[in-house]
Amino acid sequence: MRARGRRAPVPLPLLLPALIGLAFLVLPLIALLVRTPWSSLPEQLASTEVWQALRLSLVCATAATAVSLVIGVPLAWLLARVDFPGRGLVRALVTLPLVLPPVVGGVALLMALGRNGVVGQWLDSWFGITLPFTTAGVVVAEAFVAMPFLVISVEGTLRAADPRYEEAATTLGASRFTAFRRVTLPLIAPGIAAGAVLAWARALGEFGATITFAGNFPGRTQTMPLAVYLALQSDPAAAIALSLVLLAVSVAVLAGLRDRWMTAT
Amino acid sequence: MTDTEKTAPEAAPAPEAEAAAVPAPEAEGLDARLVVDRGDFRLDVALTAGPGDVVALLGPNGAGKTTALRALAGLTPLTSGHLLLDGTELDDMPPESRPVGVVFQDYLLFPHLTALDNVAFGPRCQGATKAQARAQAAVWLERMGLADHVGARPRRLSGGQAQRVALARALATGPRLLLLDEPLAALDARTRLEVRAGLRRHLAAFEAVAVLVTHDPLDAMVLADRLVVIEEGHVVQEGTPGDVARHPRTDYIAHLVGLNLYQGQAEGHTVRLDTGPVITTTEELSGPVFVAFPPGAVTLYREKPTGSSARNLWRGEVAGLETHGDQIRVDVTGELRLAADLTTLAAAELGLHPGAPIWATVKAAQTHAYPA
C-alpha cells in the first residue's frame, strides 16, 4: 500500500479479497505466537512427554520418507517411463491417498494390515508381525499418506527429464537398471529431494490415519500432532508450546525446500 | 540399382593371418535391411558396408534417416528385415548388448559427469574397474586433443569440444558399428569447418563400419565414402559422392548439388522430356535418360535472342528470385521449369522481377545426359 511507483493500480475487487485471504492465512499463526506462554515455555518444552513425542515424530516421519523413497521412486519411474495398459488408472490409484480423508486411510489400513486384515492375518500367523498400534504402524500410516506426494513430484521430474539420456546410456552398454541408477537418478536428484521434503513434512503432520491405525500411546505411537490434540483438552498451554515446535519445524522445512528449488533450477 | 557387390575391390583386403582367423570373411561389416512401420510412415532401407567404410545417409527432414539410425542402434525395433554385423545377428539384441556406438545429434553428454567420466561410462559398463575405465578414457580424450578438459563438466565445454567428447565416448566401447546422427548440426558455421576436418580424420582412422546421418550434402560428401540418399523412407540413390553429384536421380538430390534435373526419352542427341519440351545434348543415347545442367549454364534474355546458336531455347517467366552468396538464383517457370544462376549485376541489368517474361537458353555442351 506504500509508494506504488509507476505500476498500474491494483483493482480494489481483487486487492480486498486478496488481503483478507492473506490475513486469513497469517492471522492464526500470529495468534499462536501472541498466546504463547513465553515465560513458561522452557519448562513446557523440557517435559519428557514433549521430547518423547517430538523424537517419535521425527523418527517416524524420517522412516516413512525412507520407505516412500525406496518404493515410491521406482513407482514414479514405472509411471513415467513404462507404457503399460491401465497406466492412467494406476496413476489415479496412486494419487487417491492425496484426496482421501486420512481417517479413511487409517480404516482402510486396518482392514488390510490389522490383525484380522486381508493381509494382516497372514503377517500375524506366519511371521508374528502385527502392525496396528505399534511404532511401525505409525510409519506405515504416515507412508501411506505421504508417499503420493513423493511419487507425483518425482514422476513430474522424470517426465521433464530427457529420456534420451537413458538411451545414450544403453548404447554405451548400460542395462536399463544401470542407466536408471547412474544417469537418471543423479539427473532427477533435485526433484527427488523436493519430493522427499514434501513427503516428510506431510508425514510429520499426519494425524487421522495415524490415530486410526496406530492409536495414541505415549512413547510408542503418540506423535506430535496427537500430543497437541490431546494436550489441548487438558493443558492448553502445553498444546500451544507443542504447536510452536511444529510451526518452527514447518518454517525450517519451507526454508530448506526453497533452497532445494533454487539449486534445482 | 544393384549396389550390393559382395567383393568390393576398393575395400582394403584383410591381411592373410587375420582373414584365416575369421570364419567367414565375406560376412564382415554391415548387412542390413531395415523395415520400420510407424503409423502411415514406412522405412524400408537396405544398407551394406565393409569394415572401414563410412556411409552417409543423406535425405530431407522426415525421410527416415534418424529412424534408420535408431533401428541400427536397437533403440527402435525392426518391424521386419534383418541386421547382420560381422556375421552376427543383432535383430533381437537389446541396445546395451550391441557392439554399436552412437554419437547423438545434441551429444547427450551426461551433465552430472565430467568429460572423463562420460567417456569412462562405456568401459565401466563393460566391466572395467573405475581406474581402468578412467585410464582408457584419458587416452581417448588425449587422442581427441582434450587432455586439458578431462575434469570439465559438459556445460563448460564448447560445441566442438562436446562433439569430440561424444565421439570419444562412443569409440571408447570399441564398437564394430559407429553411428553419428547429424554430427555437425549443433555447431555454428565456423566451428563446423574445424570439427568437420577433425571428424574426417577420426572416421578415416576408424577400422569398423561408420554410418552417419545428415541433411547437409557437404558434410556427407566430405565425410563419407559412399552416400545413401533416402526420401520418404526409401533409398532413392546410392553411390560415391562424385557419382551422386554428377548423376542425381531425384529433384531433391539435384537441388542439393545444384543441378537442374529432368527425366525423358532420348533419341540421338535430343531428349524429349516427359513433360513435353525437348533438350538437345551432346551425348548420343536412346531410351529413358536423365538430363542435368547446372544453373550457372543457363543464360537469360528479356527479348527472344536472335542469331543465338543455342538450340535449347525456352520461353518462361520469373517465378522467384533468391540470393545464393554473391549470385542470384532465378526460379523460371514456363515450358521448362529451371533454376538459373546470375550475378547480381546481370540480374539488375535484366530488370528481373517475379512475373517478368523471360527467354532461357542452355548450350548443348553444358548439358549432361545419362541413362535412367
XYZ file of C-alpha atoms in Angstrom:
637
model
C 0.000 0.000 0.000
C 3.041 2.235 0.106
C 4.516 4.060 -2.842
C 3.132 2.334 -5.893
C 5.687 3.906 -8.165
C 4.739 3.688 -11.808
C 2.968 0.361 -11.524
C -0.624 0.121 -12.706
C -3.098 0.402 -9.813
C -4.413 -2.893 -8.452
C -8.221 -3.058 -8.800
C -9.973 -2.988 -5.442
C -12.253 -6.004 -6.102
C -9.088 -8.070 -6.386
C -6.993 -6.336 -3.766
C -9.538 -6.533 -0.948
C -10.230 -10.293 -1.093
C -6.535 -10.885 -1.558
C -5.693 -9.032 1.627
C -8.466 -10.837 3.505
C -7.084 -14.115 2.213
C -3.618 -13.205 3.345
C -4.876 -12.235 6.799
C -6.892 -15.424 6.997
C -3.782 -17.494 6.464
C -1.397 -15.484 8.595
C -3.586 -14.349 11.491
C -3.920 -17.774 13.219
C -0.161 -18.154 13.178
C 0.274 -14.705 14.696
C -2.367 -15.551 17.292
C -0.409 -18.656 18.179
C 2.669 -16.545 18.785
C 0.691 -13.945 20.741
C -0.822 -16.507 23.078
C 2.349 -18.492 23.602
C 3.175 -18.575 27.325
C 6.732 -17.429 26.661
C 7.686 -17.390 30.372
C 6.730 -20.994 30.996
C 7.808 -22.157 27.548
C 11.220 -23.602 28.508
C 9.541 -25.567 31.275
C 6.822 -26.835 28.942
C 9.293 -27.932 26.325
C 11.540 -29.584 28.868
C 8.890 -32.146 29.815
C 9.709 -35.698 28.810
C 6.354 -36.140 27.020
C 7.170 -33.332 24.627
C 10.596 -34.729 23.825
C 9.205 -38.223 23.540
C 6.524 -37.084 21.109
C 8.931 -34.895 19.125
C 11.536 -37.638 18.883
C 8.926 -40.183 17.849
C 7.546 -37.769 15.237
C 10.934 -37.091 13.716
C 11.942 -40.762 13.688
C 8.641 -41.952 12.209
C 8.426 -39.188 9.607
C 12.001 -39.906 8.520
C 11.350 -43.646 8.370
C 8.140 -43.073 6.414
C 10.079 -40.877 3.983
C 12.729 -43.566 3.605
C 10.041 -46.162 2.891
C 8.439 -43.798 0.394
C 11.773 -43.265 -1.364
C 12.562 -46.961 -1.639
C 9.212 -47.942 -3.142
C 7.934 -44.585 -4.385
C 10.798 -43.641 -6.720
C 10.586 -46.936 -8.666
C 6.813 -46.491 -8.809
C 7.278 -42.988 -10.208
C 9.751 -44.342 -12.780
C 7.263 -47.018 -13.822
C 4.538 -44.408 -14.282
C 6.786 -42.033 -16.203
C 8.799 -44.417 -18.385
C 6.920 -47.653 -18.998
C 3.902 -47.650 -21.233
C 1.596 -50.326 -19.844
C -2.159 -50.823 -20.154
C -4.115 -49.169 -17.353
C -1.373 -46.674 -16.582
C -3.913 -43.876 -16.146
C -5.849 -45.956 -13.655
C -2.689 -46.819 -11.711
C -1.764 -43.147 -11.548
C -5.239 -42.309 -10.243
C -4.923 -45.015 -7.570
C -1.518 -43.698 -6.539
C -2.836 -40.191 -6.116
C -6.002 -41.280 -4.301
C -4.423 -41.005 -0.811
C -3.791 -37.332 -1.623
C -7.500 -36.597 -1.609
C -8.712 -39.403 0.637
C -9.607 -38.257 4.204
C -6.693 -39.608 6.272
C -9.079 -41.233 8.741
C -10.498 -43.312 5.904
C -6.933 -44.229 5.013
C -6.420 -45.401 8.585
C -9.559 -47.532 8.490
C -8.507 -48.986 5.127
C -5.058 -49.793 6.533
C -6.704 -51.573 9.467
C -8.784 -53.628 7.051
C -5.662 -54.545 5.104
C -2.963 -54.862 7.765
C -4.959 -55.194 11.001
C -4.664 -58.386 12.970
C -7.691 -59.769 11.134
C -6.996 -57.785 7.974
C -6.820 -59.174 4.479
C -3.022 -59.296 4.583
C -2.519 -58.696 8.292
C -3.812 -62.110 9.371
C -1.084 -63.797 7.345
C 1.579 -61.423 8.624
C 0.437 -62.340 12.124
C 0.163 -66.112 11.748
C 3.224 -66.618 9.506
C 5.709 -64.065 10.765
C 4.193 -62.960 14.053
C 4.173 -59.376 12.776
C 1.467 -57.034 13.989
C 1.462 -53.506 12.694
C -1.565 -51.747 14.219
C -0.938 -49.823 17.400
C 2.842 -50.105 17.109
C 5.531 -47.617 16.171
C 5.938 -49.484 12.874
C 2.218 -48.904 12.377
C 2.831 -45.148 12.672
C 5.436 -45.393 9.918
C 3.019 -47.372 7.737
C 0.200 -44.874 8.247
C 2.458 -41.909 7.549
C 3.995 -43.518 4.475
C 0.528 -44.308 3.114
C -0.470 -40.670 3.309
C 2.867 -39.101 2.387
C 4.157 -41.313 -0.444
C 1.819 -39.928 -3.131
C 3.449 -36.509 -2.698
C 6.804 -38.052 -3.443
C 5.548 -40.142 -6.370
C 3.821 -37.191 -8.023
C 6.817 -34.936 -7.551
C 9.336 -37.494 -8.846
C 7.139 -38.530 -11.747
C 6.861 -34.891 -12.820
C 10.639 -34.507 -12.666
C 11.121 -37.729 -14.647
C 8.714 -36.576 -17.326
C 10.593 -33.308 -17.636
C 13.945 -35.139 -17.831
C 15.101 -36.131 -21.318
C 14.627 -39.912 -21.707
C 17.269 -39.911 -24.416
C 19.962 -39.768 -21.727
C 18.824 -43.248 -20.744
C 19.009 -44.276 -24.400
C 22.517 -42.873 -24.648
C 23.468 -44.892 -21.579
C 22.093 -48.122 -23.065
C 24.056 -47.600 -26.289
C 27.140 -47.438 -24.060
C 26.348 -50.875 -22.671
C 24.323 -49.956 -19.595
C 21.335 -52.134 -18.709
C 18.121 -50.259 -18.134
C 18.656 -50.510 -14.386
C 22.247 -49.268 -14.596
C 21.067 -46.407 -16.809
C 18.497 -45.518 -14.172
C 20.966 -45.757 -11.302
C 23.927 -43.992 -12.878
C 22.248 -41.483 -15.191
C 18.593 -40.873 -14.415
C 18.847 -40.867 -10.636
C 21.568 -38.197 -10.471
C 19.704 -36.107 -13.053
C 16.454 -36.110 -11.091
C 18.072 -35.849 -7.655
C 16.751 -32.302 -7.053
C 13.209 -33.460 -7.802
C 13.595 -36.443 -5.504
C 14.898 -34.213 -2.732
C 11.995 -31.797 -3.122
C 9.526 -34.686 -3.141
C 11.156 -36.226 -0.078
C 10.929 -32.973 1.869
C 7.260 -32.613 0.911
C 6.568 -36.190 1.956
C 8.490 -35.745 5.177
C 6.538 -32.616 6.099
C 3.275 -34.356 5.293
C 4.284 -37.363 7.416
C 5.294 -35.131 10.307
C 1.859 -33.541 10.453
C -0.092 -36.732 9.810
C -2.929 -37.178 12.320
C -6.010 -39.025 11.069
C -4.505 -42.178 9.604
C -2.019 -42.445 12.470
C -4.548 -42.225 15.282
C -6.887 -44.634 13.496
C -4.317 -47.249 12.578
C -1.682 -46.859 15.283
C -3.622 -45.403 18.207
C -2.376 -42.855 20.675
C 0.082 -44.454 23.113
C 2.631 -42.047 24.596
C 6.145 -43.098 23.714
C 5.020 -45.684 21.159
C 2.573 -44.136 18.760
C 1.828 -40.678 20.121
C 3.375 -38.303 17.623
C 3.409 -34.514 17.967
C 0.059 -33.832 16.290
C -1.629 -36.396 18.520
C 0.072 -34.921 21.565
C -1.086 -31.441 20.579
C -4.666 -32.598 20.190
C -4.614 -34.464 23.497
C -2.926 -31.637 25.390
C -5.437 -29.102 24.116
C -8.123 -30.851 26.149
C -6.180 -30.983 29.414
C -3.421 -28.385 29.242
C -3.889 -25.708 26.531
C -0.560 -24.056 27.371
C 1.245 -27.304 26.602
C -0.714 -27.614 23.352
C 0.427 -24.157 22.315
C 4.021 -24.946 23.169
C 3.904 -28.144 21.135
C 2.251 -26.335 18.243
C 5.010 -23.771 18.314
C 7.593 -26.515 17.916
C 5.752 -27.918 14.885
C 5.437 -24.415 13.420
C 9.173 -23.942 13.809
C 9.846 -27.257 12.087
C 7.487 -26.315 9.239
C 9.194 -22.978 8.713
C 12.546 -24.756 8.658
C 11.224 -27.214 6.055
C 9.937 -24.375 3.916
C 13.318 -22.671 4.056
C 15.005 -25.945 3.168
C 12.659 -26.544 0.270
C 13.247 -23.099 -1.114
C 16.980 -23.750 -1.106
C 16.415 -27.072 -2.869
C 14.297 -25.478 -5.511
C 16.769 -22.720 -6.021
C 19.603 -25.164 -6.595
C 17.361 -27.313 -8.757
C 16.759 -24.551 -11.276
C 20.299 -50.395 -58.970
C 22.260 -53.355 -57.588
C 24.919 -51.796 -55.453
C 25.364 -54.784 -53.185
C 28.594 -56.024 -54.625
C 29.983 -58.646 -52.277
C 33.522 -58.233 -53.478
C 34.156 -54.541 -53.216
C 37.509 -54.114 -54.959
C 38.457 -50.850 -53.292
C 37.867 -52.205 -49.760
C 41.239 -52.841 -48.179
C 41.807 -56.605 -48.202
C 42.406 -58.103 -44.765
C 45.912 -59.456 -44.138
C 46.244 -63.209 -44.661
C 46.691 -64.057 -40.977
C 43.605 -62.142 -39.902
C 41.482 -63.464 -42.719
C 42.319 -67.007 -41.625
C 41.164 -66.302 -38.073
C 37.756 -65.108 -39.220
C 35.484 -67.958 -40.283
C 33.519 -66.062 -42.909
C 35.476 -63.050 -44.160
C 32.770 -62.058 -46.605
C 30.380 -61.623 -43.670
C 32.460 -58.829 -42.150
C 30.877 -55.432 -41.922
C 27.253 -54.431 -42.018
C 24.491 -56.154 -43.923
C 21.073 -54.820 -43.057
C 17.590 -54.392 -44.341
C 15.730 -52.096 -42.021
C 11.953 -52.082 -42.136
C 10.170 -49.966 -39.562
C 6.455 -49.234 -39.693
C 5.313 -46.209 -37.811
C 1.728 -45.227 -38.399
C 1.458 -44.358 -42.071
C 5.219 -43.987 -42.423
C 7.256 -46.956 -43.585
C 11.012 -47.083 -43.602
C 12.463 -49.734 -45.868
C 16.172 -49.344 -46.402
C 18.878 -51.810 -47.342
C 22.366 -50.973 -46.138
C 25.642 -52.766 -46.658
C 29.109 -51.622 -45.740
C 32.501 -53.188 -45.259
C 34.942 -52.552 -42.421
C 36.460 -49.110 -42.746
C 33.592 -47.782 -44.841
C 31.963 -44.505 -43.959
C 28.408 -44.399 -45.254
C 26.295 -41.253 -45.143
C 22.518 -41.435 -45.040
C 21.505 -38.246 -46.771
C 17.975 -37.018 -47.082
C 15.481 -34.279 -46.300
C 13.921 -33.912 -42.869
C 11.393 -36.625 -42.171
C 12.913 -39.015 -44.709
C 13.541 -41.610 -42.023
C 17.295 -41.215 -41.607
C 17.207 -40.957 -37.841
C 14.734 -43.844 -37.631
C 17.207 -45.956 -39.597
C 19.969 -44.975 -37.203
C 17.831 -45.774 -34.167
C 16.963 -49.143 -35.666
C 20.663 -49.908 -36.137
C 21.319 -48.972 -32.515
C 18.383 -51.051 -31.289
C 16.513 -48.054 -29.895
C 13.657 -48.585 -32.349
C 12.588 -52.176 -33.012
C 12.557 -53.511 -36.568
C 9.159 -54.388 -37.967
C 10.890 -56.802 -40.316
C 14.126 -57.215 -42.218
C 17.466 -58.276 -40.864
C 20.551 -56.798 -39.277
C 23.887 -58.572 -39.505
C 27.100 -57.108 -38.168
C 30.313 -59.080 -38.751
C 28.150 -62.132 -39.326
C 26.289 -61.766 -36.005
C 22.569 -61.271 -35.990
C 21.635 -58.170 -33.995
C 17.890 -58.064 -34.719
C 16.728 -59.127 -31.285
C 19.715 -57.970 -29.305
C 18.968 -55.177 -26.803
C 20.887 -51.941 -27.422
C 23.181 -52.454 -24.431
C 24.468 -55.734 -25.875
C 25.121 -54.448 -29.401
C 28.682 -53.554 -30.354
C 27.371 -50.224 -31.589
C 28.464 -46.736 -30.591
C 26.256 -43.691 -31.113
C 27.100 -40.007 -31.328
C 23.775 -38.266 -30.823
C 22.802 -35.064 -32.566
C 22.985 -32.945 -29.404
C 25.635 -35.316 -27.973
C 23.635 -36.143 -24.827
C 26.706 -35.954 -22.628
C 25.692 -36.789 -19.076
C 25.592 -33.361 -17.438
C 26.422 -34.635 -13.938
C 29.630 -36.363 -15.036
C 32.984 -34.889 -16.052
C 34.256 -35.359 -19.600
C 36.487 -38.141 -18.280
C 33.640 -39.992 -16.557
C 31.402 -39.556 -19.589
C 33.985 -41.367 -21.693
C 34.679 -43.893 -18.916
C 30.963 -44.740 -18.683
C 31.041 -47.285 -21.511
C 34.151 -49.184 -20.365
C 32.681 -49.216 -16.840
C 29.502 -50.835 -18.150
C 31.626 -53.416 -19.939
C 33.130 -54.492 -16.647
C 36.299 -52.427 -16.350
C 37.227 -51.169 -12.895
C 36.853 -47.485 -12.234
C 40.615 -46.963 -12.509
C 40.919 -48.942 -15.766
C 37.935 -47.184 -17.304
C 39.311 -43.774 -16.409
C 42.729 -44.643 -17.775
C 41.155 -45.704 -21.085
C 39.012 -42.587 -21.134
C 42.039 -40.387 -20.545
C 43.771 -41.955 -23.562
C 40.716 -41.299 -25.759
C 40.391 -37.704 -24.623
C 44.064 -37.131 -25.245
C 43.684 -38.564 -28.750
C 40.878 -36.047 -29.305
C 43.129 -33.233 -28.120
C 41.098 -32.740 -24.959
C 43.708 -33.610 -22.334
C 43.149 -30.220 -20.725
C 39.395 -30.714 -20.364
C 39.346 -34.069 -18.631
C 37.731 -32.690 -15.477
C 35.274 -30.342 -17.168
C 31.529 -30.810 -16.929
C 29.730 -30.846 -20.308
C 28.179 -27.419 -19.768
C 31.659 -25.902 -19.600
C 32.694 -27.379 -22.945
C 32.354 -25.566 -26.253
C 30.258 -27.155 -29.000
C 33.297 -28.514 -30.788
C 34.784 -29.927 -27.589
C 31.487 -31.543 -26.620
C 31.317 -33.142 -30.056
C 34.747 -34.659 -29.581
C 33.905 -35.907 -26.080
C 30.776 -37.536 -27.526
C 32.871 -39.175 -30.248
C 35.421 -40.378 -27.682
C 32.607 -41.740 -25.514
C 31.156 -43.706 -28.419
C 34.559 -45.027 -29.535
C 35.675 -45.995 -26.025
C 33.354 -49.011 -26.053
C 35.229 -50.417 -29.070
C 32.159 -50.520 -31.341
C 32.058 -52.505 -34.587
C 29.499 -50.030 -35.895
C 29.685 -46.315 -35.227
C 26.548 -44.245 -35.740
C 26.573 -40.466 -35.975
C 23.318 -38.528 -36.026
C 23.779 -35.109 -37.665
C 27.221 -34.870 -36.061
C 27.791 -31.258 -37.081
C 24.280 -29.830 -36.968
C 24.616 -28.401 -33.461
C 27.680 -26.333 -34.351
C 27.965 -22.815 -35.700
C 29.425 -22.321 -39.164
C 32.983 -21.508 -38.061
C 33.402 -24.386 -35.591
C 31.826 -26.638 -38.164
C 34.698 -26.374 -40.611
C 37.222 -27.244 -37.942
C 35.205 -30.070 -36.409
C 34.373 -31.486 -39.828
C 38.061 -31.790 -40.641
C 38.772 -33.429 -37.280
C 35.849 -35.797 -37.603
C 37.012 -36.769 -41.072
C 40.403 -37.761 -39.676
C 38.883 -39.827 -36.880
C 36.448 -41.553 -39.213
C 39.239 -42.361 -41.658
C 41.187 -43.953 -38.800
C 38.172 -45.969 -37.614
C 38.583 -49.574 -38.708
C 34.958 -50.729 -38.434
C 31.775 -49.520 -40.150
C 30.625 -45.939 -39.650
C 27.180 -44.713 -40.644
C 26.333 -41.052 -40.386
C 23.076 -39.289 -40.897
C 22.952 -35.789 -42.302
C 20.795 -33.465 -44.329
C 23.831 -31.436 -45.334
C 25.281 -32.636 -48.664
C 28.628 -31.020 -47.957
C 29.040 -32.904 -44.662
C 28.039 -36.093 -46.415
C 30.433 -35.586 -49.313
C 33.375 -34.597 -47.149
C 32.958 -37.303 -44.521
C 31.626 -40.320 -46.370
C 32.996 -42.759 -48.942
C 29.502 -43.634 -50.022
C 26.184 -41.819 -49.976
C 22.824 -43.452 -49.489
C 20.105 -40.972 -50.317
C 16.802 -41.586 -48.559
C 13.499 -39.989 -49.405
C 10.200 -40.867 -47.792
C 11.609 -43.967 -46.165
C 13.235 -45.419 -49.275
C 16.667 -45.423 -50.810
C 16.441 -43.366 -53.996
C 20.100 -43.474 -54.886
C 23.425 -44.663 -53.607
C 26.974 -44.378 -54.765
C 30.158 -42.440 -54.248
C 29.732 -38.717 -53.582
C 31.042 -37.960 -57.082
C 28.598 -40.347 -58.750
C 25.647 -38.962 -56.900
C 26.599 -35.358 -57.628
C 27.135 -35.983 -61.336
C 24.146 -38.235 -61.857
C 21.430 -37.180 -59.449
C 18.274 -39.252 -59.805
C 15.746 -37.098 -57.989
C 14.830 -33.440 -57.691
C 15.962 -33.406 -54.087
C 19.476 -34.581 -54.924
C 19.674 -32.296 -57.933
C 18.713 -29.335 -55.778
C 21.199 -30.360 -53.127
C 24.067 -30.464 -55.543
C 22.730 -27.512 -57.509
C 21.610 -29.128 -60.746
C 18.563 -28.896 -62.954
C 17.435 -32.446 -63.463
C 14.894 -33.862 -65.924
C 13.742 -37.264 -66.977
C 12.820 -38.127 -70.570
C 13.267 -40.339 -73.617
C 16.448 -39.930 -75.637
C 16.717 -40.306 -79.345
C 20.151 -39.499 -80.619
C 21.092 -36.028 -79.438
C 17.621 -34.990 -78.384
C 15.776 -35.834 -75.242
C 12.026 -35.436 -75.195
C 11.032 -34.751 -71.603
C 8.042 -36.477 -70.061
C 6.525 -33.010 -69.633
C 6.839 -32.052 -73.336
C 9.868 -29.869 -74.098
C 12.953 -31.133 -75.866
C 16.564 -30.736 -74.751
C 19.482 -31.135 -77.116
C 22.526 -32.785 -75.632
C 25.981 -33.780 -76.780
C 25.600 -37.394 -75.678
C 24.038 -39.816 -78.096
C 21.631 -42.052 -76.239
C 18.359 -43.837 -76.640
C 15.692 -44.866 -74.191
C 14.902 -43.396 -70.769
C 17.519 -40.913 -69.584
C 18.212 -38.197 -67.071
C 19.353 -34.810 -68.320
C 21.120 -32.422 -65.973
C 22.692 -28.998 -66.278
C 23.951 -26.600 -63.624
C 22.015 -23.354 -63.006
C 25.168 -21.439 -63.947
C 24.931 -22.796 -67.529
C 21.619 -21.018 -68.124
C 21.583 -17.657 -69.883
C 18.504 -15.434 -69.567
C 17.206 -12.818 -72.028
C 14.300 -10.393 -71.806
C 13.779 -10.481 -75.649
C 13.891 -13.592 -77.794
C 17.564 -13.805 -78.761
C 18.217 -13.548 -82.492
C 21.148 -15.258 -84.039
C 21.853 -17.290 -80.919
C 23.318 -20.663 -81.698
C 21.752 -22.253 -78.676
C 19.318 -24.966 -79.663
C 17.901 -25.135 -76.194
C 15.664 -22.097 -76.021
C 12.579 -21.918 -73.861
C 10.067 -19.216 -73.067
C 9.073 -18.723 -69.432
C 8.587 -16.256 -66.663
C 10.350 -15.451 -63.428
C 8.673 -17.225 -60.525
C 11.092 -16.163 -57.825
C 14.490 -14.703 -57.014
C 16.790 -15.907 -54.271
C 20.236 -14.802 -53.189
C 22.903 -17.519 -53.025
C 26.135 -15.973 -51.867
C 27.031 -13.337 -54.481
C 24.769 -14.991 -57.016
C 21.079 -14.727 -57.623
C 19.200 -17.907 -58.310
C 16.225 -17.321 -60.565
C 13.370 -19.762 -60.493
C 11.904 -19.887 -64.023
C 8.551 -21.453 -64.895
C 7.056 -21.956 -68.336
C 7.908 -24.535 -70.972
C 10.657 -25.858 -68.759
C 10.949 -25.266 -65.066
C 14.551 -24.492 -64.278
C 16.892 -22.711 -61.930
C 19.340 -20.155 -63.310
C 22.247 -18.511 -61.529
C 23.101 -14.915 -62.421
C 25.392 -12.328 -60.970
C 23.640 -9.555 -59.107
C 24.730 -7.143 -61.844
C 23.266 -9.269 -64.624
C 20.014 -9.627 -62.729
C 19.809 -5.860 -62.281
C 20.529 -5.193 -65.973
C 17.804 -7.595 -66.986
C 15.400 -5.920 -64.565
C 14.178 -9.242 -63.294
C 11.166 -9.378 -61.026
C 8.642 -12.097 -60.296
C 6.264 -12.354 -63.257
C 8.715 -10.918 -65.781
C 8.641 -12.772 -69.132
C 11.959 -14.338 -69.957
C 13.842 -16.464 -72.500
C 16.255 -19.096 -71.227
C 18.989 -20.843 -73.191
C 21.481 -23.578 -72.413
C 24.286 -24.716 -74.662
C 24.104 -28.399 -75.522
C 27.701 -28.788 -74.409
C 26.721 -27.818 -70.880
C 24.013 -30.407 -70.505
C 24.731 -33.888 -69.370
C 22.543 -36.879 -70.181
C 22.833 -40.358 -68.691
C 20.682 -43.465 -68.734
C 17.954 -43.612 -66.100
